[in-house]
XYZ file of C-alpha atoms in Angstrom:
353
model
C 119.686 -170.396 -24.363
C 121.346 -174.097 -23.776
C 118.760 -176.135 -22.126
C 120.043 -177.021 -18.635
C 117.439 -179.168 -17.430
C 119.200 -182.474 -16.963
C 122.546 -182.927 -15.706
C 124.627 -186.357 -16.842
C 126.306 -186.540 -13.028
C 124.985 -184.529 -10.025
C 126.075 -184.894 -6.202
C 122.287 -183.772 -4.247
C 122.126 -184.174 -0.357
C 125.790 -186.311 -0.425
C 124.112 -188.767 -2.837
C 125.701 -189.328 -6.470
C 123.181 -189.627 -9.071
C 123.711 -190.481 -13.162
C 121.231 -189.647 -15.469
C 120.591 -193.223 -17.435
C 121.514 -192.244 -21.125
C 120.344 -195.704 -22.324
C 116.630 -194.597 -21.435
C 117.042 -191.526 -23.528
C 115.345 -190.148 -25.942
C 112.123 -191.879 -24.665
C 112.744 -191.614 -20.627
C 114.606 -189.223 -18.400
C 115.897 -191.285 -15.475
C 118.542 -190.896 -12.890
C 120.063 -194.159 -10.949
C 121.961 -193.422 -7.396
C 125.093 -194.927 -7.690
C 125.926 -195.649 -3.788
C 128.585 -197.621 -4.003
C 131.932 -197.649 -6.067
C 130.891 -200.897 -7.437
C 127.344 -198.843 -8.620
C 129.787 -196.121 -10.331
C 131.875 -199.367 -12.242
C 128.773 -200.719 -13.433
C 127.187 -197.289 -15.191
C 130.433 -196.175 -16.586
C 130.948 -200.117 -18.237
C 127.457 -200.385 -19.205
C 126.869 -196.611 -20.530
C 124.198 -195.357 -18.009
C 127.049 -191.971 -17.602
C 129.270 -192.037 -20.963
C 131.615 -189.594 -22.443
C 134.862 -189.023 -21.790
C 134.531 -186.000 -19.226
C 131.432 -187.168 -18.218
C 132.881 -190.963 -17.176
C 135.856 -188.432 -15.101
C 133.654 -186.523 -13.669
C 132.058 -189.534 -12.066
C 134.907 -191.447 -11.032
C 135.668 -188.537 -9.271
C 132.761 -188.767 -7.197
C 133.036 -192.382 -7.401
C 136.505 -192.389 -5.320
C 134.221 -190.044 -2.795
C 131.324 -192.761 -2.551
C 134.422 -195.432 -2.006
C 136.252 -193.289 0.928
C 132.551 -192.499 2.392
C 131.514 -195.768 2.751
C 134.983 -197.369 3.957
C 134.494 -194.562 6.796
C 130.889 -195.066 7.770
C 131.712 -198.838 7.547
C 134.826 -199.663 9.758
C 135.418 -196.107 10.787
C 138.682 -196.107 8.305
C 139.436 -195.016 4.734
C 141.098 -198.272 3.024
C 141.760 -199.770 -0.045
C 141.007 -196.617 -1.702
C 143.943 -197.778 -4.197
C 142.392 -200.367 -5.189
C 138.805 -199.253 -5.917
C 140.913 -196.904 -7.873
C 142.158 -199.491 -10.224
C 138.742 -201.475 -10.392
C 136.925 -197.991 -11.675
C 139.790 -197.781 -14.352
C 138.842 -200.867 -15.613
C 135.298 -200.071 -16.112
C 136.242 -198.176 -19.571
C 140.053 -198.322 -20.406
C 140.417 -195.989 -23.672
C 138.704 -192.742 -22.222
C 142.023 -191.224 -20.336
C 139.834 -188.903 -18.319
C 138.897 -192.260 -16.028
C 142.718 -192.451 -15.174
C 143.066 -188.996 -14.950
C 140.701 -188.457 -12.190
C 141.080 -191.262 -10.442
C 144.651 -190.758 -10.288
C 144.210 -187.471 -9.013
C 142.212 -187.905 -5.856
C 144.755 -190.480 -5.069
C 147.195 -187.995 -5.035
C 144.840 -186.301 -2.782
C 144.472 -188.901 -0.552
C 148.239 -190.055 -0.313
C 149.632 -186.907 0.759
C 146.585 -186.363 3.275
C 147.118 -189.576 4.676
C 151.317 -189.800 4.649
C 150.782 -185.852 6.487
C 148.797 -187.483 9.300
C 145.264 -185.541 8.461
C 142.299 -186.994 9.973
C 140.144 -189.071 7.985
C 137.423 -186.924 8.071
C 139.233 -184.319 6.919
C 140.708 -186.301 4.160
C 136.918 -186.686 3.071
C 136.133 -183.663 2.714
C 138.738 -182.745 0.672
C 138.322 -185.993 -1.194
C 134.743 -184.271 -1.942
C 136.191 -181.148 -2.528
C 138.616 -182.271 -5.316
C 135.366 -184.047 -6.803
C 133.922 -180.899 -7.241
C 137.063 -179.067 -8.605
C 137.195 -182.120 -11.241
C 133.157 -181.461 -12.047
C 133.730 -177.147 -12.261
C 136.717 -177.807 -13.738
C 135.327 -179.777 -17.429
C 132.509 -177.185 -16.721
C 134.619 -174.171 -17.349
C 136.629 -176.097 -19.914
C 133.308 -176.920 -22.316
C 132.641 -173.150 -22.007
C 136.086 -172.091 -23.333
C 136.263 -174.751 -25.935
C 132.854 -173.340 -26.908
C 134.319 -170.429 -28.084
C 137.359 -171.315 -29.355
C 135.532 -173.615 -31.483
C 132.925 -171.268 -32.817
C 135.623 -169.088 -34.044
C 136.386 -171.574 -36.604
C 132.866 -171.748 -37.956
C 130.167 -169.250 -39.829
C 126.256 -168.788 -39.790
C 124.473 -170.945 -41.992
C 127.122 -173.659 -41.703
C 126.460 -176.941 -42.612
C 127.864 -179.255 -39.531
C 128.197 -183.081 -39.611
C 128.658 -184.860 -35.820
C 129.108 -188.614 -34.599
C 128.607 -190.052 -31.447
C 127.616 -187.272 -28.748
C 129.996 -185.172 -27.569
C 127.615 -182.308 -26.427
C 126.264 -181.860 -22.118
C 125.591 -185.343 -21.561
C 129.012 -186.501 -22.386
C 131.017 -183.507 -20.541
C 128.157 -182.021 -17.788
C 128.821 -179.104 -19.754
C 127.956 -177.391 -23.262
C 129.737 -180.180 -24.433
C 132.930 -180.092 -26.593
C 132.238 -181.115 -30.311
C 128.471 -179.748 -29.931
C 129.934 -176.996 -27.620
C 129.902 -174.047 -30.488
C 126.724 -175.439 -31.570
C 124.698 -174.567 -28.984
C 126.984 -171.360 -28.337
C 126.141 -170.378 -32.148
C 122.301 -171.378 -31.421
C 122.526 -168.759 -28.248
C 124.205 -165.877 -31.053
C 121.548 -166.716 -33.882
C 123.996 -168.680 -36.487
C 121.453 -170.863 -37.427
C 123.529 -174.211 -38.061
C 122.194 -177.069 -39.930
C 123.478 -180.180 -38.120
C 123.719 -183.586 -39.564
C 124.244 -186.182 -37.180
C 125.242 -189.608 -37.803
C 123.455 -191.887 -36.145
C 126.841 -193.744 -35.034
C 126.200 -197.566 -35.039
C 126.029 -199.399 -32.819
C 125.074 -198.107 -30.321
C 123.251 -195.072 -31.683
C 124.489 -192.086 -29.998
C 124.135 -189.864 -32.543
C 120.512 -190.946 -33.304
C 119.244 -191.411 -29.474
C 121.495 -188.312 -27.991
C 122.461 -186.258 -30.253
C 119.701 -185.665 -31.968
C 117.825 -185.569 -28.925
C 120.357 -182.845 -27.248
C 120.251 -180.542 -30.045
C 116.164 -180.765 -30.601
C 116.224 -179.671 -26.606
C 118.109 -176.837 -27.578
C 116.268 -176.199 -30.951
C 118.707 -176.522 -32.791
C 118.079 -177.747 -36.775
C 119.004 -180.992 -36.504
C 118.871 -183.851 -38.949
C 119.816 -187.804 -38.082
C 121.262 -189.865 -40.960
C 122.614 -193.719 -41.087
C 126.138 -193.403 -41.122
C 126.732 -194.916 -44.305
C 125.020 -192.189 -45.645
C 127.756 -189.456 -44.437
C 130.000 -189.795 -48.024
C 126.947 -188.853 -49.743
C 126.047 -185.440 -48.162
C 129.424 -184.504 -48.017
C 129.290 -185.070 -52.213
C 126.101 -183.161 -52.129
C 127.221 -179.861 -50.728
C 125.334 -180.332 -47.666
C 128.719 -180.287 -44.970
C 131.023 -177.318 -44.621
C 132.809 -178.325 -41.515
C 132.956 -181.513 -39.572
C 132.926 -181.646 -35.710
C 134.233 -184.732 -33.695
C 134.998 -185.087 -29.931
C 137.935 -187.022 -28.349
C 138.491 -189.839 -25.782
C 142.332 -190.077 -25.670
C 144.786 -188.021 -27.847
C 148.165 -188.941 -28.220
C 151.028 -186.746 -28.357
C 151.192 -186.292 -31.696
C 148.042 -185.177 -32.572
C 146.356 -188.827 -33.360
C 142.969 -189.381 -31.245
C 140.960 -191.960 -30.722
C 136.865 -191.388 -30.834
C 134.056 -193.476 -31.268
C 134.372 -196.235 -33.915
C 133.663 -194.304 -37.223
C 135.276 -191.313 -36.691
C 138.292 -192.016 -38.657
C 136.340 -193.031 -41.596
C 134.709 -189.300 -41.656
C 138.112 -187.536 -41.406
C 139.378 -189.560 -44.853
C 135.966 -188.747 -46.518
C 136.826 -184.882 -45.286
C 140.167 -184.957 -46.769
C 138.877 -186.179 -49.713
C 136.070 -183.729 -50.333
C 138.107 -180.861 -48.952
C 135.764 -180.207 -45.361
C 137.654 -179.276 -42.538
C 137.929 -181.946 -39.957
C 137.884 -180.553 -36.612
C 138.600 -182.568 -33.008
C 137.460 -180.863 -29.879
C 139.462 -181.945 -26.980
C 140.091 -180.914 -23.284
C 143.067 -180.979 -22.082
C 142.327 -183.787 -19.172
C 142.025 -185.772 -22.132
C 145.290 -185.833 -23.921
C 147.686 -188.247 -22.763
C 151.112 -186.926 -23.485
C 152.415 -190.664 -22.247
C 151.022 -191.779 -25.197
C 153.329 -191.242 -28.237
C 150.899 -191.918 -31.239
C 147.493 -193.619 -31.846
C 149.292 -197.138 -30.878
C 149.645 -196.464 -27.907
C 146.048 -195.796 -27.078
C 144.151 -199.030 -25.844
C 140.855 -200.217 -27.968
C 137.652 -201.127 -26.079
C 136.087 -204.527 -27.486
C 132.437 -204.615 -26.329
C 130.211 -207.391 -26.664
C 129.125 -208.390 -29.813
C 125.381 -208.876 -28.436
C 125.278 -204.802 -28.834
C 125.358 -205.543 -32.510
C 123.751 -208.627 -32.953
C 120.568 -207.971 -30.844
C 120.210 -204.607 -28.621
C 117.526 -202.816 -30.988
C 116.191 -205.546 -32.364
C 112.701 -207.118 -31.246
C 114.187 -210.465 -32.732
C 118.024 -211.149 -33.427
C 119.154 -209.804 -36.705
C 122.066 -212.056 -37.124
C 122.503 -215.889 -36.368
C 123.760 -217.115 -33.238
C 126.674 -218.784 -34.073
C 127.891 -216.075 -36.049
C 131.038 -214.152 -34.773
C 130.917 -210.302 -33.933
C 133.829 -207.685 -33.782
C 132.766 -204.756 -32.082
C 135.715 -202.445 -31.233
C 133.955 -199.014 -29.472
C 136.770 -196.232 -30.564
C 138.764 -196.068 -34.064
C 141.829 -193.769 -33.724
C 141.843 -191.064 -36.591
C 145.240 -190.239 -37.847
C 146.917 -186.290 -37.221
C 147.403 -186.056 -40.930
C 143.507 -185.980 -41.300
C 142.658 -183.256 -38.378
C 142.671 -179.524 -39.600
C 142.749 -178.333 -35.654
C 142.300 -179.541 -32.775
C 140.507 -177.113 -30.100
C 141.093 -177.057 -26.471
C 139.782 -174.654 -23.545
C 143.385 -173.567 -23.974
C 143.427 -172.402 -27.310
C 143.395 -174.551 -30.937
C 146.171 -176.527 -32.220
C 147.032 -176.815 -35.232
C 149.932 -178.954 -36.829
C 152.373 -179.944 -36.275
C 150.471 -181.478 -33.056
C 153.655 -182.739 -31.641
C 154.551 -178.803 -30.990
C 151.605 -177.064 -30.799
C 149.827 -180.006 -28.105
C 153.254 -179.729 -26.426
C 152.771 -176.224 -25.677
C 149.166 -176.112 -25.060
C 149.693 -179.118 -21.942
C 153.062 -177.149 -20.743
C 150.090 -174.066 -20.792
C 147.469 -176.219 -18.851
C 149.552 -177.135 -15.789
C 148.096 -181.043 -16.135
Protein backbone atom coordinates (compact mmCIF):
# COMPACT_ATOMS: atom_id res chain seq x y z
CA UNK A 1 0.00 0.00 0.00
CA UNK A 2 0.81 3.98 -0.55
CA UNK A 3 2.54 5.11 2.50
CA UNK A 4 0.29 7.68 4.22
CA UNK A 5 2.35 8.72 6.96
CA UNK A 6 2.94 12.38 6.24
CA UNK A 7 0.52 14.69 4.90
CA UNK A 8 1.92 18.01 2.80
CA UNK A 9 -1.15 20.29 4.46
CA UNK A 10 -3.25 19.16 7.47
CA UNK A 11 -5.88 21.33 9.54
CA UNK A 12 -5.43 19.45 13.51
CA UNK A 13 -7.34 21.13 16.48
CA UNK A 14 -8.22 24.48 14.03
CA UNK A 15 -4.45 24.87 13.50
CA UNK A 16 -2.97 24.70 9.78
CA UNK A 17 0.17 22.88 9.60
CA UNK A 18 2.70 22.32 6.28
CA UNK A 19 5.00 19.70 6.24
CA UNK A 20 8.55 21.63 5.39
CA UNK A 21 9.57 19.89 2.02
CA UNK A 22 12.92 21.76 2.08
CA UNK A 23 13.95 19.54 5.21
CA UNK A 24 13.16 16.44 3.27
CA UNK A 25 14.75 13.68 2.60
CA UNK A 26 16.89 14.14 5.79
CA UNK A 27 14.05 15.67 8.32
CA UNK A 28 10.32 15.35 8.59
CA UNK A 29 9.06 18.68 9.93
CA UNK A 30 5.80 20.48 10.01
CA UNK A 31 5.67 24.53 10.53
CA UNK A 32 2.09 26.06 11.81
CA UNK A 33 1.29 28.57 9.53
CA UNK A 34 -1.03 30.96 11.85
CA UNK A 35 -1.33 33.67 9.97
CA UNK A 36 -2.08 34.42 6.18
CA UNK A 37 1.17 36.12 6.02
CA UNK A 38 2.75 32.44 7.48
CA UNK A 39 0.75 30.67 4.45
CA UNK A 40 2.48 33.55 1.77
CA UNK A 41 5.75 32.85 3.06
CA UNK A 42 5.73 28.70 2.71
CA UNK A 43 4.00 28.71 -0.56
CA UNK A 44 6.90 31.56 -1.96
CA UNK A 45 9.65 29.89 -0.29
CA UNK A 46 8.60 26.05 -1.01
CA UNK A 47 7.99 24.76 2.60
CA UNK A 48 4.15 23.40 0.82
CA UNK A 49 4.82 23.21 -3.15
CA UNK A 50 2.90 21.70 -5.92
CA UNK A 51 0.30 22.91 -7.68
CA UNK A 52 -2.71 21.22 -5.70
CA UNK A 53 -0.81 21.18 -2.80
CA UNK A 54 -0.08 25.31 -2.87
CA UNK A 55 -4.46 25.31 -3.48
CA UNK A 56 -5.09 23.29 -1.01
CA UNK A 57 -3.35 25.64 1.37
CA UNK A 58 -4.52 28.84 0.27
CA UNK A 59 -7.64 27.44 0.92
CA UNK A 60 -7.00 27.10 4.43
CA UNK A 61 -4.98 30.11 4.24
CA UNK A 62 -8.20 32.41 3.40
CA UNK A 63 -9.66 30.40 6.71
CA UNK A 64 -6.55 31.43 8.97
CA UNK A 65 -7.14 35.19 7.37
CA UNK A 66 -11.13 35.32 8.19
CA UNK A 67 -10.26 33.57 11.74
CA UNK A 68 -7.99 35.92 12.84
CA UNK A 69 -9.79 39.20 11.43
CA UNK A 70 -12.74 37.73 13.73
CA UNK A 71 -10.91 36.90 16.92
CA UNK A 72 -9.10 40.27 16.35
CA UNK A 73 -11.72 43.13 15.88
CA UNK A 74 -14.70 40.86 16.09
CA UNK A 75 -15.18 41.39 12.05
CA UNK A 76 -14.19 39.53 8.88
CA UNK A 77 -12.32 42.31 6.63
CA UNK A 78 -10.08 42.71 3.99
CA UNK A 79 -10.49 39.19 3.16
CA UNK A 80 -10.11 40.52 -0.61
CA UNK A 81 -7.15 41.60 -0.18
CA UNK A 82 -5.27 38.83 1.68
CA UNK A 83 -6.73 37.13 -1.28
CA UNK A 84 -4.62 38.94 -3.74
CA UNK A 85 -1.39 38.99 -1.46
CA UNK A 86 -1.59 34.86 -1.31
CA UNK A 87 -1.84 34.98 -5.22
CA UNK A 88 1.20 36.63 -5.38
CA UNK A 89 3.11 34.23 -3.37
CA UNK A 90 3.46 31.83 -6.62
CA UNK A 91 1.79 33.33 -9.81
CA UNK A 92 2.12 30.39 -12.55
CA UNK A 93 0.43 27.50 -10.45
CA UNK A 94 -3.46 28.41 -11.39
CA UNK A 95 -4.67 26.28 -8.52
CA UNK A 96 -3.52 29.45 -6.07
CA UNK A 97 -6.13 31.61 -8.03
CA UNK A 98 -8.44 29.02 -8.25
CA UNK A 99 -8.95 28.54 -4.64
CA UNK A 100 -8.58 31.64 -3.50
CA UNK A 101 -11.04 32.86 -5.84
CA UNK A 102 -13.40 30.44 -4.74
CA UNK A 103 -13.80 31.07 -1.05
CA UNK A 104 -14.26 34.59 -2.10
CA UNK A 105 -17.13 33.64 -3.83
CA UNK A 106 -18.02 32.04 -0.65
CA UNK A 107 -17.60 34.82 1.34
CA UNK A 108 -19.28 37.52 -1.00
CA UNK A 109 -22.51 35.95 -1.29
CA UNK A 110 -22.48 35.07 2.60
CA UNK A 111 -21.76 38.45 3.39
CA UNK A 112 -24.07 40.48 0.53
CA UNK A 113 -27.08 37.68 2.08
CA UNK A 114 -26.60 39.17 5.55
CA UNK A 115 -25.16 35.71 7.26
CA UNK A 116 -23.47 36.14 10.44
CA UNK A 117 -19.87 36.16 10.54
CA UNK A 118 -19.56 33.23 12.36
CA UNK A 119 -21.45 31.48 10.18
CA UNK A 120 -19.59 32.75 7.24
CA UNK A 121 -16.53 30.99 9.03
CA UNK A 122 -17.59 28.03 9.18
CA UNK A 123 -18.47 27.69 5.88
CA UNK A 124 -15.29 29.48 4.93
CA UNK A 125 -13.76 26.21 6.75
CA UNK A 126 -16.05 24.08 5.20
CA UNK A 127 -15.23 25.06 1.56
CA UNK A 128 -11.45 24.53 2.75
CA UNK A 129 -12.16 21.15 3.29
CA UNK A 130 -14.26 20.54 0.08
CA UNK A 131 -11.08 22.14 -1.82
CA UNK A 132 -8.63 19.52 0.31
CA UNK A 133 -11.31 16.16 -0.41
CA UNK A 134 -11.83 17.49 -3.50
CA UNK A 135 -7.77 17.14 -5.17
CA UNK A 136 -8.01 14.02 -2.85
CA UNK A 137 -10.61 12.26 -4.86
CA UNK A 138 -9.21 13.79 -8.03
CA UNK A 139 -5.41 12.12 -7.50
CA UNK A 140 -7.36 8.85 -6.97
CA UNK A 141 -9.21 9.02 -10.33
CA UNK A 142 -6.30 10.33 -12.24
CA UNK A 143 -4.55 7.31 -10.70
CA UNK A 144 -6.40 5.14 -12.67
CA UNK A 145 -6.94 6.75 -15.63
CA UNK A 146 -3.33 7.05 -15.86
CA UNK A 147 -2.38 3.48 -15.16
CA UNK A 148 -4.50 2.44 -17.98
CA UNK A 149 -2.06 3.88 -20.27
CA UNK A 150 0.88 1.97 -18.86
CA UNK A 151 2.10 -1.95 -18.50
CA UNK A 152 4.11 -4.05 -15.83
CA UNK A 153 7.65 -3.87 -16.14
CA UNK A 154 7.49 -0.37 -17.62
CA UNK A 155 10.27 1.69 -17.70
CA UNK A 156 9.01 5.33 -16.31
CA UNK A 157 11.05 8.59 -16.43
CA UNK A 158 9.61 11.63 -13.90
CA UNK A 159 10.80 15.35 -13.16
CA UNK A 160 10.10 17.46 -10.45
CA UNK A 161 7.54 15.73 -7.92
CA UNK A 162 4.27 15.49 -8.76
CA UNK A 163 3.37 12.51 -6.42
CA UNK A 164 1.42 13.12 -2.36
CA UNK A 165 3.49 15.88 -1.35
CA UNK A 166 2.62 18.04 -4.24
CA UNK A 167 -1.32 17.15 -4.37
CA UNK A 168 -2.08 15.67 -0.47
CA UNK A 169 -3.01 12.86 -2.48
CA UNK A 170 -1.47 9.79 -4.53
CA UNK A 171 -0.24 12.43 -6.49
CA UNK A 172 -0.92 12.99 -10.24
CA UNK A 173 2.21 12.16 -12.45
CA UNK A 174 3.41 9.51 -9.67
CA UNK A 175 -0.34 8.75 -9.08
CA UNK A 176 -0.37 5.27 -11.28
CA UNK A 177 2.91 4.61 -9.86
CA UNK A 178 2.11 3.95 -6.62
CA UNK A 179 -1.43 2.57 -7.83
CA UNK A 180 0.69 0.00 -10.09
CA UNK A 181 3.09 -0.62 -6.91
CA UNK A 182 -0.36 -1.50 -4.84
CA UNK A 183 -1.38 -4.15 -8.15
CA UNK A 184 2.28 -5.67 -8.39
CA UNK A 185 3.47 -3.93 -11.88
CA UNK A 186 6.74 -3.61 -10.75
CA UNK A 187 7.81 -0.18 -12.49
CA UNK A 188 11.30 0.89 -12.83
CA UNK A 189 11.29 4.67 -12.25
CA UNK A 190 13.93 7.04 -13.34
CA UNK A 191 13.74 10.27 -11.84
CA UNK A 192 15.47 13.29 -12.84
CA UNK A 193 16.87 14.97 -10.31
CA UNK A 194 15.31 18.39 -11.73
CA UNK A 195 17.87 21.24 -11.14
CA UNK A 196 17.75 23.47 -9.32
CA UNK A 197 16.13 22.90 -6.90
CA UNK A 198 16.24 19.12 -6.78
CA UNK A 199 12.84 17.83 -6.51
CA UNK A 200 13.24 14.93 -8.22
CA UNK A 201 16.42 13.93 -6.27
CA UNK A 202 15.22 15.15 -2.59
CA UNK A 203 11.28 14.15 -3.16
CA UNK A 204 10.84 12.07 -5.55
CA UNK A 205 13.10 9.74 -4.96
CA UNK A 206 12.39 9.94 -1.46
CA UNK A 207 8.39 9.44 -2.06
CA UNK A 208 8.74 6.48 -4.13
CA UNK A 209 11.58 4.66 -1.75
CA UNK A 210 8.62 5.25 1.09
CA UNK A 211 6.46 3.40 -1.02
CA UNK A 212 9.11 0.83 -2.26
CA UNK A 213 8.92 1.51 -5.26
CA UNK A 214 12.28 0.78 -7.70
CA UNK A 215 13.44 3.94 -8.00
CA UNK A 216 16.56 5.33 -9.58
CA UNK A 217 17.77 9.31 -9.43
CA UNK A 218 19.76 10.58 -12.43
CA UNK A 219 21.25 14.29 -13.29
CA UNK A 220 19.03 15.58 -15.72
CA UNK A 221 21.37 15.92 -18.39
CA UNK A 222 21.58 12.44 -18.32
CA UNK A 223 17.73 11.85 -19.41
CA UNK A 224 18.67 11.81 -23.55
CA UNK A 225 20.90 9.06 -22.77
CA UNK A 226 18.57 6.44 -21.14
CA UNK A 227 15.97 7.22 -23.37
CA UNK A 228 18.79 6.10 -26.32
CA UNK A 229 19.51 3.15 -24.17
CA UNK A 230 16.16 1.46 -24.04
CA UNK A 231 15.78 2.13 -20.50
CA UNK A 232 12.22 4.57 -20.83
CA UNK A 233 8.98 3.29 -22.26
CA UNK A 234 6.72 6.03 -21.16
CA UNK A 235 7.34 9.42 -19.71
CA UNK A 236 5.22 10.93 -16.85
CA UNK A 237 5.06 14.77 -16.14
CA UNK A 238 2.65 16.77 -13.89
CA UNK A 239 1.13 20.24 -14.65
CA UNK A 240 0.94 23.73 -13.03
CA UNK A 241 -1.23 25.66 -15.55
CA UNK A 242 -2.59 24.27 -18.90
CA UNK A 243 -3.83 26.38 -21.43
CA UNK A 244 -6.68 25.80 -23.57
CA UNK A 245 -5.12 24.28 -26.14
CA UNK A 246 -3.41 21.65 -24.69
CA UNK A 247 0.12 23.61 -23.97
CA UNK A 248 1.20 23.34 -20.10
CA UNK A 249 3.55 24.75 -18.24
CA UNK A 250 5.68 22.43 -15.56
CA UNK A 251 8.77 22.74 -13.89
CA UNK A 252 11.69 24.17 -15.93
CA UNK A 253 12.90 21.07 -17.95
CA UNK A 254 9.94 19.53 -18.77
CA UNK A 255 9.71 20.72 -22.24
CA UNK A 256 13.12 19.61 -23.02
CA UNK A 257 11.97 15.81 -22.11
CA UNK A 258 8.83 15.96 -24.31
CA UNK A 259 11.23 16.92 -27.61
CA UNK A 260 13.71 14.14 -26.54
CA UNK A 261 10.29 11.81 -26.38
CA UNK A 262 9.23 12.80 -29.74
CA UNK A 263 12.38 12.16 -30.97
CA UNK A 264 12.98 8.68 -29.61
CA UNK A 265 9.35 7.74 -30.10
CA UNK A 266 8.28 7.48 -25.91
CA UNK A 267 5.02 8.58 -25.16
CA UNK A 268 4.90 11.83 -23.35
CA UNK A 269 2.21 11.90 -20.93
CA UNK A 270 0.87 15.18 -18.69
CA UNK A 271 -1.24 14.42 -15.70
CA UNK A 272 -3.45 17.25 -14.89
CA UNK A 273 -6.54 18.04 -12.65
CA UNK A 274 -8.93 19.84 -13.79
CA UNK A 275 -8.56 22.88 -11.05
CA UNK A 276 -5.55 23.29 -12.93
CA UNK A 277 -6.40 24.13 -16.46
CA UNK A 278 -7.08 27.59 -17.14
CA UNK A 279 -9.43 27.76 -20.05
CA UNK A 280 -8.76 31.85 -19.88
CA UNK A 281 -5.61 31.07 -21.04
CA UNK A 282 -5.52 30.54 -24.86
CA UNK A 283 -1.99 28.92 -25.38
CA UNK A 284 1.33 28.59 -23.44
CA UNK A 285 1.73 32.62 -23.81
CA UNK A 286 -0.57 33.31 -21.90
CA UNK A 287 0.68 31.48 -18.88
CA UNK A 288 2.93 33.74 -16.55
CA UNK A 289 6.76 32.47 -15.82
CA UNK A 290 8.06 32.49 -12.22
CA UNK A 291 11.73 34.07 -12.05
CA UNK A 292 13.25 32.95 -8.72
CA UNK A 293 16.34 34.12 -7.34
CA UNK A 294 19.35 33.30 -8.86
CA UNK A 295 21.03 32.55 -5.29
CA UNK A 296 18.99 29.02 -5.68
CA UNK A 297 21.48 28.32 -8.39
CA UNK A 298 24.44 29.97 -7.50
CA UNK A 299 24.71 28.80 -3.82
CA UNK A 300 21.72 26.70 -2.08
CA UNK A 301 23.62 23.18 -2.06
CA UNK A 302 26.76 24.32 -2.05
CA UNK A 303 29.06 24.47 1.20
CA UNK A 304 30.96 27.33 -0.76
CA UNK A 305 29.50 29.33 -3.85
CA UNK A 306 29.96 27.54 -7.07
CA UNK A 307 29.78 30.51 -9.27
CA UNK A 308 31.29 34.12 -8.86
CA UNK A 309 29.45 36.83 -7.37
CA UNK A 310 29.18 39.18 -9.89
CA UNK A 311 28.06 36.78 -12.28
CA UNK A 312 24.38 37.06 -13.56
CA UNK A 313 21.77 34.16 -13.02
CA UNK A 314 18.48 33.36 -15.00
CA UNK A 315 16.45 31.11 -13.15
CA UNK A 316 12.91 30.83 -14.62
CA UNK A 317 10.97 27.89 -12.28
CA UNK A 318 8.36 26.45 -15.10
CA UNK A 319 9.11 25.92 -19.03
CA UNK A 320 5.80 25.52 -20.96
CA UNK A 321 5.90 22.26 -23.18
CA UNK A 322 4.16 22.63 -26.44
CA UNK A 323 0.56 20.37 -27.28
CA UNK A 324 2.27 19.04 -30.34
CA UNK A 325 4.72 17.12 -27.96
CA UNK A 326 1.98 15.58 -25.36
CA UNK A 327 0.54 12.08 -26.41
CA UNK A 328 -2.46 12.58 -23.62
CA UNK A 329 -3.16 14.42 -21.16
CA UNK A 330 -5.04 12.62 -18.08
CA UNK A 331 -7.50 14.16 -15.83
CA UNK A 332 -9.79 12.68 -12.89
CA UNK A 333 -12.27 13.22 -15.70
CA UNK A 334 -11.04 11.07 -18.22
CA UNK A 335 -7.71 11.49 -20.76
CA UNK A 336 -7.47 13.87 -23.51
CA UNK A 337 -6.07 13.39 -26.29
CA UNK A 338 -5.63 15.84 -29.34
CA UNK A 339 -6.81 17.93 -30.56
CA UNK A 340 -6.67 19.52 -26.84
CA UNK A 341 -8.62 22.48 -27.92
CA UNK A 342 -11.77 19.89 -28.21
CA UNK A 343 -11.15 17.23 -26.14
CA UNK A 344 -9.98 19.84 -22.84
CA UNK A 345 -13.11 21.74 -23.95
CA UNK A 346 -15.26 18.93 -23.22
CA UNK A 347 -13.57 17.47 -20.32
CA UNK A 348 -13.95 21.30 -18.27
CA UNK A 349 -17.74 21.62 -19.77
CA UNK A 350 -17.74 17.76 -17.91
CA UNK A 351 -16.09 19.07 -14.62
CA UNK A 352 -18.54 21.86 -13.75
CA UNK A 353 -15.25 24.29 -12.86
Amino acid sequence: MMNNNYEPVRLEDNRLFLLDQRKLPNHMEYLEAATVEDVYDAIKDLAVRGAPAIGVAAGYGMYIAAKNDLNQSGHIGGLEQDGEFLMQSRPTAVNLAYAVKRQLKVYEALRDAGTSEVDILQKLLEEAVAIHHKELESCRRIAEYGLSLLKPEMGILTHCNAGGLATTGYGTALGPIHLGQERGYNFHVYADETRPLLQGARLTAWELHQSDVDVTVICDNMASLVMKEGRIDAIVAGCDRMAANGDGANKIGTSGLAILAKEYGIPFYMFVPTSTIDMDAHTGEDIPIECRDGEEIRTMWYREPMAPADVSFYNPAFDVTDHKYITAVVTEKGIARPPYSESLRKVMEDSHV
